[in-house]
Coordinates of N, CA and C in Angstrom, one line a residue:
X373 N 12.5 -39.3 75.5 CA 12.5 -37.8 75.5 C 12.8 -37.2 76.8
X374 N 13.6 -36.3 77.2 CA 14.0 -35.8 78.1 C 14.3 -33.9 77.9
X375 N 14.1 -33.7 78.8 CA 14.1 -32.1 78.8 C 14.9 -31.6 78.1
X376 N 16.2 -32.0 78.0 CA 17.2 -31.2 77.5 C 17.4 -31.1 75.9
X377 N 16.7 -32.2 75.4 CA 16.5 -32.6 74.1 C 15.3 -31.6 73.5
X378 N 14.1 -31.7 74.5 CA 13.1 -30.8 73.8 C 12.3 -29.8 74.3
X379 N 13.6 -28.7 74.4 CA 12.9 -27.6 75.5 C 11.7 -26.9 75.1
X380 N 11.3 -26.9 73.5 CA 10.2 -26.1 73.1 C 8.8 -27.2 73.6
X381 N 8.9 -28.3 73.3 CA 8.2 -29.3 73.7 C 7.5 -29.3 74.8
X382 N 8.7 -29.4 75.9 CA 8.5 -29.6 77.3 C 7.8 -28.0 77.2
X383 N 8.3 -27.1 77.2 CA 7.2 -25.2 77.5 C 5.9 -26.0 77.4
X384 N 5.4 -26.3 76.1 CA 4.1 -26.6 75.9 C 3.6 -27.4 76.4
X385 N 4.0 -28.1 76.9 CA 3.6 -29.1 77.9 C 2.9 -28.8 79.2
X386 N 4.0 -27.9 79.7 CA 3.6 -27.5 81.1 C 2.7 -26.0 80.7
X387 N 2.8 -25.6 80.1 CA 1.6 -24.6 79.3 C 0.4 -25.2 79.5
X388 N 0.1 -26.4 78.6 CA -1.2 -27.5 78.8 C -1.5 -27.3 80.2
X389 N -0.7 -28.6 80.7 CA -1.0 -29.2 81.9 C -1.8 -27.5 83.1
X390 N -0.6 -26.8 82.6 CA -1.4 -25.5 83.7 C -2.2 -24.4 83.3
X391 N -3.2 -25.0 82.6 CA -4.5 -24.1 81.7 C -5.7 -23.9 83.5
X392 N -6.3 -22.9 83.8 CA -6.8 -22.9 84.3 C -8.0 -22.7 84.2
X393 N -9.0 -22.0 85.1 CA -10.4 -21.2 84.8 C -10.4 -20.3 84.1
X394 N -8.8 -19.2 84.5 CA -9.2 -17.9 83.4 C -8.7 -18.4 82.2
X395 N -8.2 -19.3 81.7 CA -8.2 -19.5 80.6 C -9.5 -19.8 80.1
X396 N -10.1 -20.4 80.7 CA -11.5 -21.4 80.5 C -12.2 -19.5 80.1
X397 N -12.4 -18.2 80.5 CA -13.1 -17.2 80.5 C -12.4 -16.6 79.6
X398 N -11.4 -16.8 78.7 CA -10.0 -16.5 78.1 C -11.5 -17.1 76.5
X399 N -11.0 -18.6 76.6 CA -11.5 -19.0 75.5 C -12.8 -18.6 75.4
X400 N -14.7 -18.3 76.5 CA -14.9 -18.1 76.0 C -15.9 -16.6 75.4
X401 N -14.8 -15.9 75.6 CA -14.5 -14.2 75.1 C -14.4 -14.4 73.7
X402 N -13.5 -15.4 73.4 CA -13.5 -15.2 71.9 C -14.3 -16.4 70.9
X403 N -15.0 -17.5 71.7 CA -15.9 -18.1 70.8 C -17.2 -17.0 70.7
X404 N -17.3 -16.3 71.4 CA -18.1 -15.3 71.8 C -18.3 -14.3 70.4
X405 N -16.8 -13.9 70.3 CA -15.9 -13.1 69.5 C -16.5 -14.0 68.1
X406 N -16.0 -14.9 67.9 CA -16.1 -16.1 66.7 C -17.2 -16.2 66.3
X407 N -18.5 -16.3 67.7 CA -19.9 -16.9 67.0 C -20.8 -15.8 66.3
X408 N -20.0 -14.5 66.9 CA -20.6 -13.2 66.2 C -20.7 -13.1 64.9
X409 N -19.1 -13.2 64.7 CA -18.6 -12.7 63.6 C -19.3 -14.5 61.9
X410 N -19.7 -15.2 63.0 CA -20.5 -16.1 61.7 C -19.2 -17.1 61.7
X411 N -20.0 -18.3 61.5 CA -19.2 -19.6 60.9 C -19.4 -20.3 59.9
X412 N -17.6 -21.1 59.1 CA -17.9 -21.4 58.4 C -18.4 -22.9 58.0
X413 N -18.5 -22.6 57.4 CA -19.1 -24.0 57.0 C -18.4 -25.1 57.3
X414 N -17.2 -25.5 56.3 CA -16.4 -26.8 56.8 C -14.9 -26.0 57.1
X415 N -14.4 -27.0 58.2 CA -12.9 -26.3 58.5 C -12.1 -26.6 56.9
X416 N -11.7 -25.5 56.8 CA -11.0 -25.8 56.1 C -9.0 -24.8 56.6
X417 N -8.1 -25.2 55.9 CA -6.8 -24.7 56.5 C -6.6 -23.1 56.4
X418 N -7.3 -22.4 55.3 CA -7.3 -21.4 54.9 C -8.0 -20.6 56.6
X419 N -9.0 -21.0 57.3 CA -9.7 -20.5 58.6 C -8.7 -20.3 59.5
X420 N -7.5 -21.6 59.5 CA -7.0 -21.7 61.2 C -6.1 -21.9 61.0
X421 N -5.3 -20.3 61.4 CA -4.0 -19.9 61.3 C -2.5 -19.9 62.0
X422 N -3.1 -21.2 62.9 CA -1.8 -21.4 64.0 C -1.6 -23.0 63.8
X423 N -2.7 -23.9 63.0 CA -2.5 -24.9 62.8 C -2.7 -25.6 61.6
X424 N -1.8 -26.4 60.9 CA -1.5 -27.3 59.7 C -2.9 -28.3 59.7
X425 N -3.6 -28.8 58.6 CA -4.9 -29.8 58.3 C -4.0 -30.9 58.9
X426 N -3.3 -31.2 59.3 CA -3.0 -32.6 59.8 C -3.2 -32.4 61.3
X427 N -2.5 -31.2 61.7 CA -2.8 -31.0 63.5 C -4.1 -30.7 63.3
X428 N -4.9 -30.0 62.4 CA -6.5 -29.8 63.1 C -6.7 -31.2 62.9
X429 N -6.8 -32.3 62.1 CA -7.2 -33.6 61.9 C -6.9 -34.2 63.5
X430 N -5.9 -34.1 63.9 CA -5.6 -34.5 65.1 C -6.2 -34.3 66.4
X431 N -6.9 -32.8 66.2 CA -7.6 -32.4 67.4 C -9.2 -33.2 67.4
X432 N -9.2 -32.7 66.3 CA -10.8 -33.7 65.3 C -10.9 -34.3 65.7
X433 N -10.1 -35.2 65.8 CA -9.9 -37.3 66.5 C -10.0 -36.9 67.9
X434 N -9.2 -36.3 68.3 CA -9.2 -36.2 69.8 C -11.2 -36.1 70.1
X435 N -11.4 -34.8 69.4 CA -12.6 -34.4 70.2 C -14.0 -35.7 69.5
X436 N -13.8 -36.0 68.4 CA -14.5 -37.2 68.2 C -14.6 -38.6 69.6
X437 N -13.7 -38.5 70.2 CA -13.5 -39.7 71.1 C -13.8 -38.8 72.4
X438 N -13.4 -37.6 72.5 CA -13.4 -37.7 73.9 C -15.1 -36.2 74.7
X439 N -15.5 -36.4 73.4 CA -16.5 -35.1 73.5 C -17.9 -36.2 72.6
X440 N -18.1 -37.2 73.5 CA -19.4 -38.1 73.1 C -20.5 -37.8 73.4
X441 N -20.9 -36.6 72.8 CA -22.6 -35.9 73.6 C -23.5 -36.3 72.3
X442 N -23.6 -36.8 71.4 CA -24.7 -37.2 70.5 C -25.6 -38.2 71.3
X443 N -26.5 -37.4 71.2 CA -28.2 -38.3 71.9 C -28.0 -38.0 72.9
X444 N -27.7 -37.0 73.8 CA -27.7 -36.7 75.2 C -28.2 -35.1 75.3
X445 N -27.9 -34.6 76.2 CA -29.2 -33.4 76.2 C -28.1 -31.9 75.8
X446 N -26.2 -32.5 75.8 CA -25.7 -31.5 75.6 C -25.4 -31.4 74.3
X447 N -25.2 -29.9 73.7 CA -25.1 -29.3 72.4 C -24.0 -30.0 72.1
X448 N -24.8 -30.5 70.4 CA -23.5 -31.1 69.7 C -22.4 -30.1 69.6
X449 N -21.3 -30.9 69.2 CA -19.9 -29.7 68.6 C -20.1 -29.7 67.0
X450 N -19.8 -28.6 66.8 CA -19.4 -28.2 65.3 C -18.1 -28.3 64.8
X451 N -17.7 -29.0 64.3 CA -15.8 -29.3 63.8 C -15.3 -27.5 63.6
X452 N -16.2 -26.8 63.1 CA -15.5 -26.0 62.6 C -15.2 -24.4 63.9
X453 N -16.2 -24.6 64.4 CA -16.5 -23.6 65.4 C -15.8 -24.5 66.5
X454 N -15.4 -25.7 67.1 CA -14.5 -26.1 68.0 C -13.0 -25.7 67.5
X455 N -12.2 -26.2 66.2 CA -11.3 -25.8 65.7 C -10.8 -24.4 65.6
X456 N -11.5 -23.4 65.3 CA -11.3 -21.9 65.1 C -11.5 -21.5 66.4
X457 N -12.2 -21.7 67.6 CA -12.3 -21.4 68.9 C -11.1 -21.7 69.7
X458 N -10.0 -22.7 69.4 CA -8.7 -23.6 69.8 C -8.0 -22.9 68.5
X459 N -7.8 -22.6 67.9 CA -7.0 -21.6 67.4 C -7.0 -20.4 67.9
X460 N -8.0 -19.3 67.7 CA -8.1 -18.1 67.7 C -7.7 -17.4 69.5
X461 N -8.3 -18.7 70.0 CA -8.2 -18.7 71.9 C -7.4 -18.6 72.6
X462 N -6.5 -19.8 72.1 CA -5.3 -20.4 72.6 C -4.2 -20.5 71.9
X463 N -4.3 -21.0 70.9 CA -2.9 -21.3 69.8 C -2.3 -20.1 68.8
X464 N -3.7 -19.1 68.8 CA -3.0 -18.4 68.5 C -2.4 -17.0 68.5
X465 N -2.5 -17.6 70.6 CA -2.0 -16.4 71.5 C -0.6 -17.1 72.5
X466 N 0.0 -18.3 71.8 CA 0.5 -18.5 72.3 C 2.3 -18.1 71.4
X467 N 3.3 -18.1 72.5 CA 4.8 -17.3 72.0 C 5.0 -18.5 70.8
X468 N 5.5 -17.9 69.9 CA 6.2 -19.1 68.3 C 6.6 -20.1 69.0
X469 N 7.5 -19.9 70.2 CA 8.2 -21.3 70.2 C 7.3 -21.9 71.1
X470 N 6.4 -22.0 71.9 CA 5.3 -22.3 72.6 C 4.8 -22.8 71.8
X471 N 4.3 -22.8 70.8 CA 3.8 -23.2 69.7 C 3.9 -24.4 68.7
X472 N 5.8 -23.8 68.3 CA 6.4 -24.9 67.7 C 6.5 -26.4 68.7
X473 N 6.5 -26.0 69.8 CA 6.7 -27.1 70.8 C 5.6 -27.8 70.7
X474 N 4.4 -27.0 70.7 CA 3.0 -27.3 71.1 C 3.3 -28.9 69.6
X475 N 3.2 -28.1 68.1 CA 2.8 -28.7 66.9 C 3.7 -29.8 66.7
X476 N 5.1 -29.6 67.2 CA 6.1 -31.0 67.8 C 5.5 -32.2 68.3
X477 N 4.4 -32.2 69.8 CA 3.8 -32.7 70.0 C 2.9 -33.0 69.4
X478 N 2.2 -32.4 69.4 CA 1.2 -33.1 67.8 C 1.6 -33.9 67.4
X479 N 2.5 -33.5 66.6 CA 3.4 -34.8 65.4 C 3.5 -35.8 66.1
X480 N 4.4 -35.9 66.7 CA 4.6 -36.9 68.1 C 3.3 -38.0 68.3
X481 N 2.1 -37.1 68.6 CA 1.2 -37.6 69.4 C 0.7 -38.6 67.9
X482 N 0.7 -38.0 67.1 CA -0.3 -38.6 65.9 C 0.6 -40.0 65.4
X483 N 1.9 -40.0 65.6 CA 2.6 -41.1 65.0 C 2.9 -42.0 66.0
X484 N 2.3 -41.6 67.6 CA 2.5 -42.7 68.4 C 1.9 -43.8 68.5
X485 N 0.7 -43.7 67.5 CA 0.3 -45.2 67.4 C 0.8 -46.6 66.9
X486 N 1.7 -46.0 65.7 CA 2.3 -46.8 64.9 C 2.7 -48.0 65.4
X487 N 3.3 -48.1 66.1 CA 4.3 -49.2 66.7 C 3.0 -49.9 67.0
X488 N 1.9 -50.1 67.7 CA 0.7 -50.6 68.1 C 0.0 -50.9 67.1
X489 N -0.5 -49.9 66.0 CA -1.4 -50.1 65.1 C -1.4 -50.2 63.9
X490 N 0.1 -49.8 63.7 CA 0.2 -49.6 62.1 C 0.1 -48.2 61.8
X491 N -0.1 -47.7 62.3 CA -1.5 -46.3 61.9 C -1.1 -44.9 62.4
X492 N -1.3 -43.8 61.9 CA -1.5 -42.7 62.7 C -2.8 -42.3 64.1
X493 N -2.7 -41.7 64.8 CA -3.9 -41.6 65.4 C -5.0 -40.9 64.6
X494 N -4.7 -40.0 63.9 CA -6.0 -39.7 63.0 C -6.8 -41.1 61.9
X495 N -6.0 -42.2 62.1 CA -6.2 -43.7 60.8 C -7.0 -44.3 61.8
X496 N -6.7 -44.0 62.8 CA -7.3 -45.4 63.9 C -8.8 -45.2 64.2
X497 N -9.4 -46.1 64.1 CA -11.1 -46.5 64.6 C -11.5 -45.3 66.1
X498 N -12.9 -45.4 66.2 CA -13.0 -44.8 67.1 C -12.2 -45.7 68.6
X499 N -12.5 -47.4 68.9 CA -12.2 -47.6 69.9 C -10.7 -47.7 70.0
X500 N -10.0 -47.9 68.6 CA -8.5 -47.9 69.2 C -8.2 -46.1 69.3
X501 N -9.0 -45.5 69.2 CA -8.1 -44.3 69.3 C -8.4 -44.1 70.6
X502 N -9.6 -44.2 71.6 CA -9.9 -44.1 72.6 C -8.6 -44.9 73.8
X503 N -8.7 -46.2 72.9 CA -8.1 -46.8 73.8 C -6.4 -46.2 73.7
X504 N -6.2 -45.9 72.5 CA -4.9 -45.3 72.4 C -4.5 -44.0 73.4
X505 N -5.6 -43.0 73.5 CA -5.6 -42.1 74.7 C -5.8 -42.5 76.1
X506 N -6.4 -43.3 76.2 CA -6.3 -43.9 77.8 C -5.0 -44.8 77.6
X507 N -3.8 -45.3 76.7 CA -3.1 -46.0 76.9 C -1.9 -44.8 77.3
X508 N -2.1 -43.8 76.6 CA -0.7 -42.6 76.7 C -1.2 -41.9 78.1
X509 N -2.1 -41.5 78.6 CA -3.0 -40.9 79.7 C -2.5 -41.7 81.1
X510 N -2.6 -43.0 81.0 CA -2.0 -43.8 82.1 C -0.2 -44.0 81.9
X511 N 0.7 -43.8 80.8 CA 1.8 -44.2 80.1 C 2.2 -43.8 81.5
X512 N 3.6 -44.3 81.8 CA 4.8 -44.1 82.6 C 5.8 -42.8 82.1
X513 N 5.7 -42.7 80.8 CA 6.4 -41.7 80.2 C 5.9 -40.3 80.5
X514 N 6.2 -39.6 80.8 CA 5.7 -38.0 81.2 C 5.1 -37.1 80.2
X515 N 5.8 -37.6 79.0 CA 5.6 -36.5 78.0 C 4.5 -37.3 77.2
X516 N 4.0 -38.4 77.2 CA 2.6 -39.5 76.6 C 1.9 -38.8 77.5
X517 N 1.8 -38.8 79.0 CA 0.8 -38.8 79.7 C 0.3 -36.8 79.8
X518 N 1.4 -36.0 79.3 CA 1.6 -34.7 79.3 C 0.4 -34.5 78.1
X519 N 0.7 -35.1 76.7 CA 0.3 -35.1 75.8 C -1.0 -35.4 75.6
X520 N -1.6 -36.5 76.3 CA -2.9 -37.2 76.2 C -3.6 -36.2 76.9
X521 N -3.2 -35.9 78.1 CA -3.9 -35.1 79.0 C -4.4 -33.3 78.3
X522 N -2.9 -33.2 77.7 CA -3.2 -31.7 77.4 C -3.7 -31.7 75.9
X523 N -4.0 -32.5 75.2 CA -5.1 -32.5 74.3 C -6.3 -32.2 74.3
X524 N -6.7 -33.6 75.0 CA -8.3 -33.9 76.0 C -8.3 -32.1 76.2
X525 N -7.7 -31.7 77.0 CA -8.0 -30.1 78.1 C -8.2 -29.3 76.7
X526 N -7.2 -29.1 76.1 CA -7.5 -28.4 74.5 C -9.0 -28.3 73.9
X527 N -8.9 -29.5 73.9 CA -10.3 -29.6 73.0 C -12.0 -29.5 73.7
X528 N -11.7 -30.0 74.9 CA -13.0 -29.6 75.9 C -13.1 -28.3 76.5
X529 N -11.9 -28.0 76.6 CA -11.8 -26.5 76.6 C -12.2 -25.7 75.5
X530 N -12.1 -26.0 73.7 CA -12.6 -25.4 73.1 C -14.2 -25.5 72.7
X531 N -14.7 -27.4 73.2 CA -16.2 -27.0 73.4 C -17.1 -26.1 74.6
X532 N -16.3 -26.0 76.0 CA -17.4 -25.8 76.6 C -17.0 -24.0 76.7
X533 N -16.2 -23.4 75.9 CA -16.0 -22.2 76.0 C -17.3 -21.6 74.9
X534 N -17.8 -22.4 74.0 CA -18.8 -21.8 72.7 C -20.1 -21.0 74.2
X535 N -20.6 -20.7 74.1 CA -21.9 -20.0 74.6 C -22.7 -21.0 74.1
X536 N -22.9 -21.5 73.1 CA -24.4 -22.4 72.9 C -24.0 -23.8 73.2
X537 N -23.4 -24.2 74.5 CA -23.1 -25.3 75.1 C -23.6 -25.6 76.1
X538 N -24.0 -23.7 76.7 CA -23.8 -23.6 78.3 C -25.2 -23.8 78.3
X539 N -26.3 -23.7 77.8 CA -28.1 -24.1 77.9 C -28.4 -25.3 78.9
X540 N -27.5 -26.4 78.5 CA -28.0 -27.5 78.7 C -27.9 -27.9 80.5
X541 N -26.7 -26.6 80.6 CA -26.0 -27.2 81.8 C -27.3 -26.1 83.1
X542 N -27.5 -25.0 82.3 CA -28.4 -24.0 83.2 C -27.2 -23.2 83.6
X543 N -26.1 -23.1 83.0 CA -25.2 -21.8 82.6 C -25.1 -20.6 82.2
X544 N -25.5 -19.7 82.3 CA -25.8 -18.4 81.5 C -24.6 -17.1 81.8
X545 N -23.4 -18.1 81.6 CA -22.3 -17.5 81.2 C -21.7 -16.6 82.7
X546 N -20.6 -15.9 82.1 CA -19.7 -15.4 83.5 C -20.1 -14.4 84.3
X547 N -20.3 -14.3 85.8 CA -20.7 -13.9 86.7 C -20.4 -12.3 86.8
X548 N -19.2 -12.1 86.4 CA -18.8 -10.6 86.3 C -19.4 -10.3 85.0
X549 N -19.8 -10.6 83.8 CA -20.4 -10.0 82.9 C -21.7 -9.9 83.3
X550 N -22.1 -10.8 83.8 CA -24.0 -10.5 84.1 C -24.3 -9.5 84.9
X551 N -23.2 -9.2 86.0 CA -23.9 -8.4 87.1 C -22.7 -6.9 86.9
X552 N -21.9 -6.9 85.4 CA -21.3 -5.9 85.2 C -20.5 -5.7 86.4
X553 N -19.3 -6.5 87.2 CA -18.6 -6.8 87.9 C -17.0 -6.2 87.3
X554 N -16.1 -5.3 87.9 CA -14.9 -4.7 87.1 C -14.0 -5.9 87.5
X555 N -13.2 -6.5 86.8 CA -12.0 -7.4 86.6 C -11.0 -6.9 87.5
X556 N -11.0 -7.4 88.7 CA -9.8 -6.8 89.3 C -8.3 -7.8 89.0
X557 N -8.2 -8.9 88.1 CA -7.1 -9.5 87.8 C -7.0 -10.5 88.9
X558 N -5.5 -10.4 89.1 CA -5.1 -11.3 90.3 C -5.1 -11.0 91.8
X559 N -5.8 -10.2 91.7 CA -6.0 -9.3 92.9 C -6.1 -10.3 94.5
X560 N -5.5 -10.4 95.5 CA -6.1 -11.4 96.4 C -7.4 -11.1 97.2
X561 N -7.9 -11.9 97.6 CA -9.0 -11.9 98.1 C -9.1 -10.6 99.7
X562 N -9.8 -9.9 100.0 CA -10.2 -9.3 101.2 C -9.8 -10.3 102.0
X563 N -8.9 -9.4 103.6 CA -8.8 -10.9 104.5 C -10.1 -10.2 105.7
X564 N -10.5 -9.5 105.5 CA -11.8 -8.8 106.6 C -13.1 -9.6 105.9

């Protein structure tokens, strides 16, 4: 895969890769937004409107392997409230073809097991899928290691954006909302 072949691809890629903090205060405005308005029970495709039941299946896997907090003191994730939080957040504020690139990879990422496993990555066990993400994560290829990386960020991005995550950590959410702080943007810092 090379640039010139998959320019919607490659956008979403470097999109991923350069998610920052305000995105991190981006996503959680609207789990915020989401946990108000009530959740549903099981994800289902009719909820999440920027992605197909095979790409949410995909994120699923992802956060199954890489979001292991069962028996530990942090809030489990909810399949459905992580999924609709990575849709409503991110996916589905991003440009169509940002998008289409985004769900290209997807596809991509899910049928990269094959050659290895037989399998899609949503087919594969917990430890080959683990291992299948640390295999693309370390890959030589740019767009494996693009891919593994900006998944992972996706999906931990849409747990620790929920509000009922941040308890555990002694979190109590963003510093300009608590102390009613005005958003000055990108403003640079005072040099006095």
């Amino acid at each position: 895969m090379d640039n010139e072949q998959h320019p919607p691809l490659d956008r979403a890629l470097n999109l991923i890769g350069g998610l920052q903090r305000r995105d991190f205060l981006k996503f959680a405005s609207a789990a915020v937004a989401l946990s108000g308005a009530g959740g549903a029970g099981l994800v289902q495709a009719a909820t999440l409107n920027s992605i197909n039941p095979t790409e949410a299946s995909v994120f699923h896997r992802v956060a199954q392997v890489t979001l292991p907090v069962e028996g530990s003191i942090l809030t489990p994730w909810k399949a459905d409230v992580l999924l609709q939080t990575l849709d409503a957040a991110l996916l589905g504020t991003m440009e169509p073809h940002i998008l289409a690139g985004l769900k290209g990879g997807v596809a991509y990422f899910n049928d990269g097991p094959k050659a290895a496993f037989g399998k899609t990555f949503v087919e594969l066990d917990a430890a080959q899928a683990t291992r299948f993400l640390d295999d693309w994560g370390n890959a030589p290829e740019i767009p494996h290691r693009a891919l593994a990386a900006g998944l992972k960020k996706l999906v931990q991005l849409s747990y620790w954006a929920n509000p009922e995550t941040w308890p555990p950590l002694g979190y109590d959410g963003p510093i300009t909302k608590r102390n009613g702080l005005v958003s000055l943007g990108n403003a640079p810092l005072p040099t006095k």
